[in-house]
Coordinates of C-alpha atoms and ligand atoms in Angstrom, one line a residue:
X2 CA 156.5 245.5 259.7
X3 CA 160.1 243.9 260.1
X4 CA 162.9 243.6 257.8
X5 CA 166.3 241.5 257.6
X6 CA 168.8 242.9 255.1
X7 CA 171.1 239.7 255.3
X8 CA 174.9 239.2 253.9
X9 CA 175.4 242.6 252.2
X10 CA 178.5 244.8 252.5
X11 CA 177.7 247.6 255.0
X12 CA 179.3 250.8 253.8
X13 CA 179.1 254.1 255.7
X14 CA 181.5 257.1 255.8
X15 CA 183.9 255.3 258.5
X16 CA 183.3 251.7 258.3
X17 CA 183.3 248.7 255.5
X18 CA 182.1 245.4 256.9
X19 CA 179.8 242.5 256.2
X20 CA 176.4 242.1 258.0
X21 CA 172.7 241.9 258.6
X22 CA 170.9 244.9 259.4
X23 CA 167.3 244.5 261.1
X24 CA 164.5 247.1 260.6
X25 CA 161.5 247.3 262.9
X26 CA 159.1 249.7 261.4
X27 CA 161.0 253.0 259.8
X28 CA 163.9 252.4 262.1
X29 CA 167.4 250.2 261.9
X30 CA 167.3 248.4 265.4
X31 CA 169.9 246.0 265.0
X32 CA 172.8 245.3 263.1
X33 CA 175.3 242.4 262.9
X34 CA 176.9 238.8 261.6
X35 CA 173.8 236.4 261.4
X36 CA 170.8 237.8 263.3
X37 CA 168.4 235.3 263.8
X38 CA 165.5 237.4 264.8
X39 CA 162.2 236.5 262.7
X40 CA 161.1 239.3 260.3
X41 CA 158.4 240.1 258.0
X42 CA 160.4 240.1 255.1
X43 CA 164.0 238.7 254.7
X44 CA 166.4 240.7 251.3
X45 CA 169.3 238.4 250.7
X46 CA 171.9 241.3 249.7
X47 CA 175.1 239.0 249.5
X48 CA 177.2 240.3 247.2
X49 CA 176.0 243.8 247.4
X50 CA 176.3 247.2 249.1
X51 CA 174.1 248.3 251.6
X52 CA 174.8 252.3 251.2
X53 CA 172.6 254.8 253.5
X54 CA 170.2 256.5 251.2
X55 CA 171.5 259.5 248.7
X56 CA 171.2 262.5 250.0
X57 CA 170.4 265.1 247.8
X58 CA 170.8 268.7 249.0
X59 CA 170.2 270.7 246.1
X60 CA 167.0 269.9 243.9
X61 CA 164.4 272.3 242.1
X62 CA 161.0 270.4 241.5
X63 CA 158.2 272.1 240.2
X64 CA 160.1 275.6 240.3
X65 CA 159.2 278.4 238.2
X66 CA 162.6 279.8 236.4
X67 CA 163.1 281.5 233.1
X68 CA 159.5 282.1 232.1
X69 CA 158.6 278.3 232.5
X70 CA 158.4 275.9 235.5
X71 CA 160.9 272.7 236.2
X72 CA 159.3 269.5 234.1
X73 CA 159.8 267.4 236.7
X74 CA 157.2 267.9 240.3
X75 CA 157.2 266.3 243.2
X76 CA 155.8 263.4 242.4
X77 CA 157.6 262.3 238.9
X78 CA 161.1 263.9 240.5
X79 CA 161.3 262.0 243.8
X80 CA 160.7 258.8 242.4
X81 CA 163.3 259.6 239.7
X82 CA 165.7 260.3 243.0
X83 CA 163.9 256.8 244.0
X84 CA 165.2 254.7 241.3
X85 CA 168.8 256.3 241.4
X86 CA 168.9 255.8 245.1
X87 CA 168.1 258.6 246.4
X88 CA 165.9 258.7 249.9
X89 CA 166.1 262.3 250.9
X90 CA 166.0 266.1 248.8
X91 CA 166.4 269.3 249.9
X92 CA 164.7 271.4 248.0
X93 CA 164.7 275.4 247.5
X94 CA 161.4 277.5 248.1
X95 CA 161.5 280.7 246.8
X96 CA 160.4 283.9 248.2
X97 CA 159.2 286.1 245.5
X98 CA 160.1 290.1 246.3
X99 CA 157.5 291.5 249.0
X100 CA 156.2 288.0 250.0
X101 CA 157.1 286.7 253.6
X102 CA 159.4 283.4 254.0
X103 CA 156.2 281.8 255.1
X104 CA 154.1 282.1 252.2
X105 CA 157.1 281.0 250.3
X106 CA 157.3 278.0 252.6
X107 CA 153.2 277.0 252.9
X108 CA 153.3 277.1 248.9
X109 CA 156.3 274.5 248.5
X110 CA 154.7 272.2 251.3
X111 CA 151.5 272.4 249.1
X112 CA 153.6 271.6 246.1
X113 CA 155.1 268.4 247.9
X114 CA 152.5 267.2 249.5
X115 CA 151.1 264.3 248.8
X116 CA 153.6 264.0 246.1
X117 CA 156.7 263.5 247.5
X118 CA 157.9 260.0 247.4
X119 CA 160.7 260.4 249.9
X120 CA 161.7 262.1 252.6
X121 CA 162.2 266.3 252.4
X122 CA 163.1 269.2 253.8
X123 CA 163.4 273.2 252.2
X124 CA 166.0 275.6 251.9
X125 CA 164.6 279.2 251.9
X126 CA 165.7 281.6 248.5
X127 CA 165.6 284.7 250.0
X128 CA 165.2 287.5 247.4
X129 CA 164.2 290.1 249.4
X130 CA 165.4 291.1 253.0
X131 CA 163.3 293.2 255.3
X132 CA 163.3 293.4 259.3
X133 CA 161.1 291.3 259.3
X134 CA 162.0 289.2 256.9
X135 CA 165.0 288.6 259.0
X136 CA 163.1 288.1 262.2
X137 CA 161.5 285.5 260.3
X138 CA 164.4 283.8 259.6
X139 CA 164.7 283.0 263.3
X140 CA 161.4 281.8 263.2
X141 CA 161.5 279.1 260.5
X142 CA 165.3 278.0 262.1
X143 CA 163.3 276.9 264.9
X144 CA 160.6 275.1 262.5
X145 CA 163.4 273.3 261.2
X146 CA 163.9 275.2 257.6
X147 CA 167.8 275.9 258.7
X148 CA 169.6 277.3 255.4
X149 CA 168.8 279.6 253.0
X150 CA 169.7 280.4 249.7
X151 CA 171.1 284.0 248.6
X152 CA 172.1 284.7 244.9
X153 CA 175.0 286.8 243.6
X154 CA 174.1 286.8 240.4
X155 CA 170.9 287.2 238.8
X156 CA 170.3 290.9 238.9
X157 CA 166.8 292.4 239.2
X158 CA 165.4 288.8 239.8
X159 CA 167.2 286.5 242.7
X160 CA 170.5 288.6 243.1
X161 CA 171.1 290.6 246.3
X162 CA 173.6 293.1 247.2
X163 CA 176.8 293.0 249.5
X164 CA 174.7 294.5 252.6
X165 CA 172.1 292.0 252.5
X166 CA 174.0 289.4 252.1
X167 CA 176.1 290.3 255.4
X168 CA 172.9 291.3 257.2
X169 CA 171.6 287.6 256.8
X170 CA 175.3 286.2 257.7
X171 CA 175.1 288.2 260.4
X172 CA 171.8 286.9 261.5
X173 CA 172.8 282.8 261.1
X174 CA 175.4 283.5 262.9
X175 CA 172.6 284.4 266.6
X176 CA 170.3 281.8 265.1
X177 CA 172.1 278.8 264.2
X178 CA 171.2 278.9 260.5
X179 CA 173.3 278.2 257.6
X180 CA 174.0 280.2 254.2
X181 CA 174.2 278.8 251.1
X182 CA 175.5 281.0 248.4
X183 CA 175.2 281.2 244.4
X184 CA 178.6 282.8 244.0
X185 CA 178.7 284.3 240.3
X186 CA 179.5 288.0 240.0
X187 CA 175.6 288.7 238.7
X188 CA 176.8 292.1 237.3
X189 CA 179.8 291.6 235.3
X190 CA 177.8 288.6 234.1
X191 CA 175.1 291.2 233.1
X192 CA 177.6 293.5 231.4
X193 CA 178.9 290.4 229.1
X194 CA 175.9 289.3 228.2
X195 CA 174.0 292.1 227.3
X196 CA 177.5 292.9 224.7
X197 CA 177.4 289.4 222.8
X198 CA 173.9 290.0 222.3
X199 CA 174.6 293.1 221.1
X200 CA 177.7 291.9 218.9
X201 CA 174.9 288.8 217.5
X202 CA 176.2 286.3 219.7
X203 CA 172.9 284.3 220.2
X204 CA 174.3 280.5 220.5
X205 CA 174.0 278.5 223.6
X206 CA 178.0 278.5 223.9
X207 CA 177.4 282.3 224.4
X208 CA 176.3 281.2 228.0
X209 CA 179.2 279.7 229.0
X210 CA 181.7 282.5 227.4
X211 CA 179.5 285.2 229.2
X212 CA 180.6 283.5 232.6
X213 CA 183.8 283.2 233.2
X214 CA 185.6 281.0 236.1
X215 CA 186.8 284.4 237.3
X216 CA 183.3 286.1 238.2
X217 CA 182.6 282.4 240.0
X218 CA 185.5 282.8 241.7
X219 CA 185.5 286.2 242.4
X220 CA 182.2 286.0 244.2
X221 CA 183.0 282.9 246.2
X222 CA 186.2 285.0 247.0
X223 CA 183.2 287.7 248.6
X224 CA 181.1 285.4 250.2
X225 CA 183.8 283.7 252.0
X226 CA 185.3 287.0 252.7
X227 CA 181.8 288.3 253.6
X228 CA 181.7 284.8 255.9
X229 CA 184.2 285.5 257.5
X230 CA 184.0 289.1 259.1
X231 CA 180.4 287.9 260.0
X232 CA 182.0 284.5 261.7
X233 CA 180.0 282.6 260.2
X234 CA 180.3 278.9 258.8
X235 CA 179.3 279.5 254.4
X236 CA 177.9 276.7 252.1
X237 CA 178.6 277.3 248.2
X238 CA 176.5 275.8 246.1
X239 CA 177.2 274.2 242.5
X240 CA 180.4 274.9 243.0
X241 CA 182.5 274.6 238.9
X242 CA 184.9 276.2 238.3
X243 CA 188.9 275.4 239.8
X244 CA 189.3 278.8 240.4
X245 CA 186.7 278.8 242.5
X246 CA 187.6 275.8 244.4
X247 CA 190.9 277.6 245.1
X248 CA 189.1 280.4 247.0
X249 CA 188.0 277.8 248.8
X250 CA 191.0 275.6 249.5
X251 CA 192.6 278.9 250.8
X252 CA 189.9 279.8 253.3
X253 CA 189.8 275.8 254.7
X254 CA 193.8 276.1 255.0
X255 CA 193.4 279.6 257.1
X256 CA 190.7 277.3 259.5
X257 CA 187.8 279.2 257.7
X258 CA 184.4 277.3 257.9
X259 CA 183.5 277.5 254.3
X260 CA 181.9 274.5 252.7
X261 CA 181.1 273.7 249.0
X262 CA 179.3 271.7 246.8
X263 CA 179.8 270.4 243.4
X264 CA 178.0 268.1 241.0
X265 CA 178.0 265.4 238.6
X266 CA 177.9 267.4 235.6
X267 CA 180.5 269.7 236.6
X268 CA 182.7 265.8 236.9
X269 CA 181.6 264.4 233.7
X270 CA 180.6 267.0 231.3
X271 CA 182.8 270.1 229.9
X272 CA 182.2 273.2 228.1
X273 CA 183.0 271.3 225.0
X274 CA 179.4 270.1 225.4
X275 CA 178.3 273.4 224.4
X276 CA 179.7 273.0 220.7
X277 CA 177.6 270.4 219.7
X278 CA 175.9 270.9 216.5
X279 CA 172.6 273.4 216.2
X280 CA 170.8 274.3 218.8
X281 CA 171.7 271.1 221.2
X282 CA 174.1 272.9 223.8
X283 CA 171.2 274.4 225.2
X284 CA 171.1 271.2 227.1
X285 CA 174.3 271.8 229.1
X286 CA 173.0 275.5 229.9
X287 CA 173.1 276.0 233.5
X288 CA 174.6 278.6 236.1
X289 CA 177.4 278.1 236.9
X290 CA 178.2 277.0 233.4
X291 CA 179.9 274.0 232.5
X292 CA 184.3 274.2 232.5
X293 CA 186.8 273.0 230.5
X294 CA 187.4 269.3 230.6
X295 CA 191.2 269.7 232.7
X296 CA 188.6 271.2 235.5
X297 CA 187.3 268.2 236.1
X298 CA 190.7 266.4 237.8
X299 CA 190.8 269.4 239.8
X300 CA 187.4 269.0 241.3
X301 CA 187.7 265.2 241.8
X302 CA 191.0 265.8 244.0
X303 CA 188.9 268.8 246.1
X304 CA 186.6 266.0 246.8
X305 CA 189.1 263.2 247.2
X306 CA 191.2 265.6 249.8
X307 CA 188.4 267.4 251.6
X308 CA 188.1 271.2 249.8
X309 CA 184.7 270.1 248.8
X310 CA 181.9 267.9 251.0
X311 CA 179.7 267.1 248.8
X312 CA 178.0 266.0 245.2
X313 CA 174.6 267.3 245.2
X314 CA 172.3 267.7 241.5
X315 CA 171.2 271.2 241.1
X316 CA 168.7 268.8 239.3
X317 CA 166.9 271.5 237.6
X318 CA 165.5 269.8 234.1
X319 CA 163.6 271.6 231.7
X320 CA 162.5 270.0 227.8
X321 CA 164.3 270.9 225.0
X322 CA 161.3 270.6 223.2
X323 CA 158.8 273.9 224.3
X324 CA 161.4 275.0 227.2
X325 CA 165.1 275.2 226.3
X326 CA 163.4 276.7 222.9
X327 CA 162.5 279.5 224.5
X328 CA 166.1 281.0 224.1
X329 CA 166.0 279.5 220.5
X330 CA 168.0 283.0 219.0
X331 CA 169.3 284.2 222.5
X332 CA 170.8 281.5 224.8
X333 CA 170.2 284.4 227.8
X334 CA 166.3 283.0 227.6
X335 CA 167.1 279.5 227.5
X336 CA 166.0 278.4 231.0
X337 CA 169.1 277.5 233.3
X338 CA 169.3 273.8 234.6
X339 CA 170.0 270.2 233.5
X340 CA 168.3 267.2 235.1
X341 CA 170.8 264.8 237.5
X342 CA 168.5 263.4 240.4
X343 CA 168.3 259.9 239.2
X344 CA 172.1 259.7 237.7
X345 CA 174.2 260.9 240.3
X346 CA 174.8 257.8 242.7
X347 CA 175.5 255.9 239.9
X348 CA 177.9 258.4 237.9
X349 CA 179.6 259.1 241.3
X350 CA 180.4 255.6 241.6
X351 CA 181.4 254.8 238.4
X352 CA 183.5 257.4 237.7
X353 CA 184.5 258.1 241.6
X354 CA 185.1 254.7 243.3
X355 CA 185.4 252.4 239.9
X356 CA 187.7 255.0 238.4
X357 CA 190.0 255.2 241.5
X358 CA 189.6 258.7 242.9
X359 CA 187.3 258.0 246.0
X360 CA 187.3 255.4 248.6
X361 CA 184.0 253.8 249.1
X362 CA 183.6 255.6 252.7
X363 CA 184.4 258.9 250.7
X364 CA 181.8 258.1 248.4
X365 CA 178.9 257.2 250.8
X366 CA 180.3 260.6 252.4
X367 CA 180.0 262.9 250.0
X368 CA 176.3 261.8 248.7
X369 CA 175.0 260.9 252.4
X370 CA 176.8 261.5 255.5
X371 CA 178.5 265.2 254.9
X372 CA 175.1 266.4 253.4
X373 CA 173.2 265.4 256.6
X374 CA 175.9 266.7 259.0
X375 CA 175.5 270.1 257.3
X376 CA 172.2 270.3 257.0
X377 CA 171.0 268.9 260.4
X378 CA 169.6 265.4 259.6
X379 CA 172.8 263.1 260.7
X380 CA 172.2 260.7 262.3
X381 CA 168.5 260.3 261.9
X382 CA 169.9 260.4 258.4
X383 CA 173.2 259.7 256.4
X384 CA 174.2 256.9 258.1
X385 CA 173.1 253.0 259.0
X386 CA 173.5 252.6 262.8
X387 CA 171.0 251.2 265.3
X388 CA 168.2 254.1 265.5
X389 CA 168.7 255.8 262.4
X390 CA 166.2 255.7 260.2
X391 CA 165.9 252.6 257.8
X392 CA 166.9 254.3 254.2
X393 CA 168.8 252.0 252.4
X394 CA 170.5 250.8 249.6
X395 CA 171.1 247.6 248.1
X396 CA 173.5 248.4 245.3
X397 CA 175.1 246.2 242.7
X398 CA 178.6 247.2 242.5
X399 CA 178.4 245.0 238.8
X400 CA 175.5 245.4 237.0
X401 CA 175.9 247.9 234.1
X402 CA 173.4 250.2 232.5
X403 CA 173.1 253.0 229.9
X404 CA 171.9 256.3 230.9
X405 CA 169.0 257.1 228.4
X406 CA 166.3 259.5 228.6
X407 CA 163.9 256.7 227.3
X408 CA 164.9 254.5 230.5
X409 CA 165.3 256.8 232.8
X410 CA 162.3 258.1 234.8
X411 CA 163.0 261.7 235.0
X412 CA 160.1 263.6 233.4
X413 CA 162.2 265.5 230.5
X414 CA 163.0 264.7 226.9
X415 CA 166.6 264.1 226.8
X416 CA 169.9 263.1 228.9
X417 CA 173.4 265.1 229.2
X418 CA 174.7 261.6 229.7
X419 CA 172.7 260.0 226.9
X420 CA 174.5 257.0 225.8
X421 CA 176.8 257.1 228.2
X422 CA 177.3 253.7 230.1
X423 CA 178.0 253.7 234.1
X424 CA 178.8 249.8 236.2
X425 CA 176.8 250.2 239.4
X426 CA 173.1 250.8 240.2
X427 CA 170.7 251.2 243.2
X428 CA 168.9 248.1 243.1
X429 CA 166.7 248.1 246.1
X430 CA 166.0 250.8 247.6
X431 CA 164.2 251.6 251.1
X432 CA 163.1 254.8 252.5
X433 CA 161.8 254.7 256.4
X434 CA 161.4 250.5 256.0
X435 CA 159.7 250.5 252.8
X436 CA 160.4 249.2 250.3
X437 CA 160.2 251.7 247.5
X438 CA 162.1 250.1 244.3
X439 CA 162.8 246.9 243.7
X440 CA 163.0 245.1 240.8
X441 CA 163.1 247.7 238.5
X442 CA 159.8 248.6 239.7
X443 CA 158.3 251.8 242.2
X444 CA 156.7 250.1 244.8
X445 CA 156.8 253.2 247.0
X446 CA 153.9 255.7 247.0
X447 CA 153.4 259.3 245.8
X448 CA 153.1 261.4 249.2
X449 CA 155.0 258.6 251.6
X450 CA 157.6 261.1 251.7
X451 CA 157.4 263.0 255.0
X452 CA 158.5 267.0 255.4
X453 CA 162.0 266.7 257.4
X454 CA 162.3 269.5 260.3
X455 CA 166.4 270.0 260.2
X456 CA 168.2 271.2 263.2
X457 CA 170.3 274.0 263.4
X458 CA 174.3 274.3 263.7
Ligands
URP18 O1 171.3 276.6 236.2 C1 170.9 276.4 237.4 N1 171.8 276.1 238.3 N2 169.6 276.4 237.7 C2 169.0 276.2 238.9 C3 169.0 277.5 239.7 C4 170.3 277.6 240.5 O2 170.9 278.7 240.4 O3 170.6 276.7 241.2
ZN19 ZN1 172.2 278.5 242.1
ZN20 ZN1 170.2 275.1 242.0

């Protein structure tokens, strides 16, 4: 199977130029101004972007959280990521205290499996760290699971202590792997939540007032910190908060290889979200929580100037209806996460390169090209260039949509950006040479997504 991409406008993190790209099978094998070559199937693209697929380093599918399990699985999440223009997730397996990382890992392959609709790859939650357990670390490094997740907050269930989380430093730094760290300070958070309770403070907003910027920052301040005497490069996830990001920003000035993360609704939502009327700020509850709305300029310049590499989801969506009820009375029970995979190229674009804070190359950057250069899959991913793989999209720079949960194909009941209308959409999309949406249509296949084995630093 061939295919000629003709006439679009070839963006990657360095270069903007218009020109045909040629795909033999799952791979780009030619690119430039009128190819004549015959192919199976010609896209006429003129007028469009060609971008290399999103690349989406921080999803939960099918993850058990909060006494309930994330609505969306493999299957109905990855072609969400589909239709936004996403090719590749990284997803987080989690090791459940006294389980090895290997039974964590053989149960999320079982869970993608012949479900996944693109490409793949795991990070490792580690929740509990044995000699062994670091020795296997080593082990799935070489099989290509090369980060893992450690939690600061989260006590008694994902959180661990200072030691641990040096001990595993220590141990990416011999084996090539990389951190990537929840920084919240999980026992001051404990402290203020268990006294709003306590005083009858039971509202969703309550989540947000019970995590303050300082025990975000705070912790990234420690992991960095922690980092650095184990010299070893750090990854912060979901990173909020622009007191954070200054913890940051200080270690990148003093040459410090920390690296952070933050996400769509960290951009365009704030914590005045969680006033809205009854019980519907338990939409926006998520870890860390959403900031004031001044944040938000702060974390667009981080990404415009390089503090922060990338815009990954945390897509982690549960219903309002049966699931964010749960902590109907006491917002510490309502399930943390939001869904994002589907909006976030969009969104990004709109609000990045349409509202003048990102360059085009910053954008394709910081949602493909940075996220594969950390995470080991540049240049088979993250890029288009002769031998990478063909993942692709044609994007319409004009057309205009509203984000809706009734349109969009993320399996939960309701959108943080409902209403909300962005100019710029994936309109074909191709993952490995196929094409997977088109039209408005999935013409991909549950389980044509293949497991990814990453390389180390
Ligand atoms: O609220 C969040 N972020 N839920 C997903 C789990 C995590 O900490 O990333
Ligand atoms: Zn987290
Ligand atoms: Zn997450």
């Amino acid at each position: 199977m061939s295919l000629l991409i003709t006439g679009g406008t070839i963006v990657t993190a360095t270069d903007l130029y218009t020109g045909d790209v040629f795909v033999e099978r799952e791979t780009i094998t030619a690119i430039g101004t009128s190819l004549s070559m015959p192919a199976d199937r010609v896209i006429d693209a003129t007028g469009k972007y060609l971008f290399p697929g999103g690349i989406d380093v921080h999803t939960h599918l099918d993850m058990p959280f909060g006494g309930t399990t994330s609505s969306d699985d493999f299957e109905s999440g990855t072609i969400a990521a589909a239709f936004g223009g996403t090719t590749t997730i990284v997803d987080f397996a989690i090791q459940y205290k006294g389980q090895t990382l290997h039974h964590a890992w053989d149960a999320w392959m079982k869970k993608a499996d012949g479900k996944a609709a693109i490409d793949y790859g795991f990070h490792m939650i580690v929740t509990d760290l044995s000699d062994q357990v670091e020795q296997e670390m080593d082990a799935l490094v070489r099989e290509g699971v090369t980060s893992f997740k450690l939690f600061m907050a989260y006590p008694g269930v994902f959180m661990l202590d200072d030691a641990s989380i040096f001990r595993a430093l220590l141990r990416t730094g011999r084996n090539g792997g990389t951190i990537c760290m929840h920084a919240e300070n999980g026992g001051v958070i404990d402290v203020l939540v268990k006294r709003a309770l306590a005083e009858g403070k039971t509202a969703p907003t309550y989540h947000a007032l019970t995590r303050p910027a300082r025990a975000e920052a705070e912790a990234t301040h420690r992991a960095i910190a922690l980092a650095e005497m184990a010299d070893v490069p750090i990854y912060i996830v979901h990173l909020s908060a622009a007191e954070a990001l200054e913890m940051v920003t200080e270690a990148r000035d003093r040459g410090l290889p920390a690296y952070a993360e933050t996400c769509p609704q960290y951009l365009f939502l704030s914590s005045d979200n969680y006033e809205e009327p009854g019980f519907e700020g338990a939409k926006y509850v998520m870890s860390p929580p959403l900031r004031p709305k001044e944040t938000q300029d702060r974390l667009w310049r981080g990404l415009a100037f390089g503090d922060l590499q990338a815009i990954s989801t945390d897509h982690c969506p549960f219903c309002m209806k049966e699931q964010k009820t749960l902590g109907e009375g006491d917002f510490s029970k309502i399930p943390n996460g939001a869904p994002g995979i589907e909006t976030r190229m969009s969104l990004v674009y709109d609000g990045g390169v349409r509202g003048g804070r990102i360059s085009l190359n910053r954008f394709v950057e910081l949602t493909a090209t940075s996220p594969a250069r950390i995470f080991g899959l540049f240049p088979r991913k993250g890029t288009i260039a002769p031998g990478s793989d063909a993942d692709i999209v044609v994007f319409d720079p004009h057309r205009k949509i509203r984000l809706s949960a009734k349109t969009l194909h993320m399996k939960v009941d309701y959108s943080p950006y409902e209403g909300r209308e962005v100019t710029g959409a994936a309109e074909t999309v191709i993952s490995r040479g196929r094409v997977i949406v088109e039209g408005g249509r999935f013409t991909g296949k549950a389980g044509g997504g293949s497991f990814l084995r990453r390389r180390a630093r």
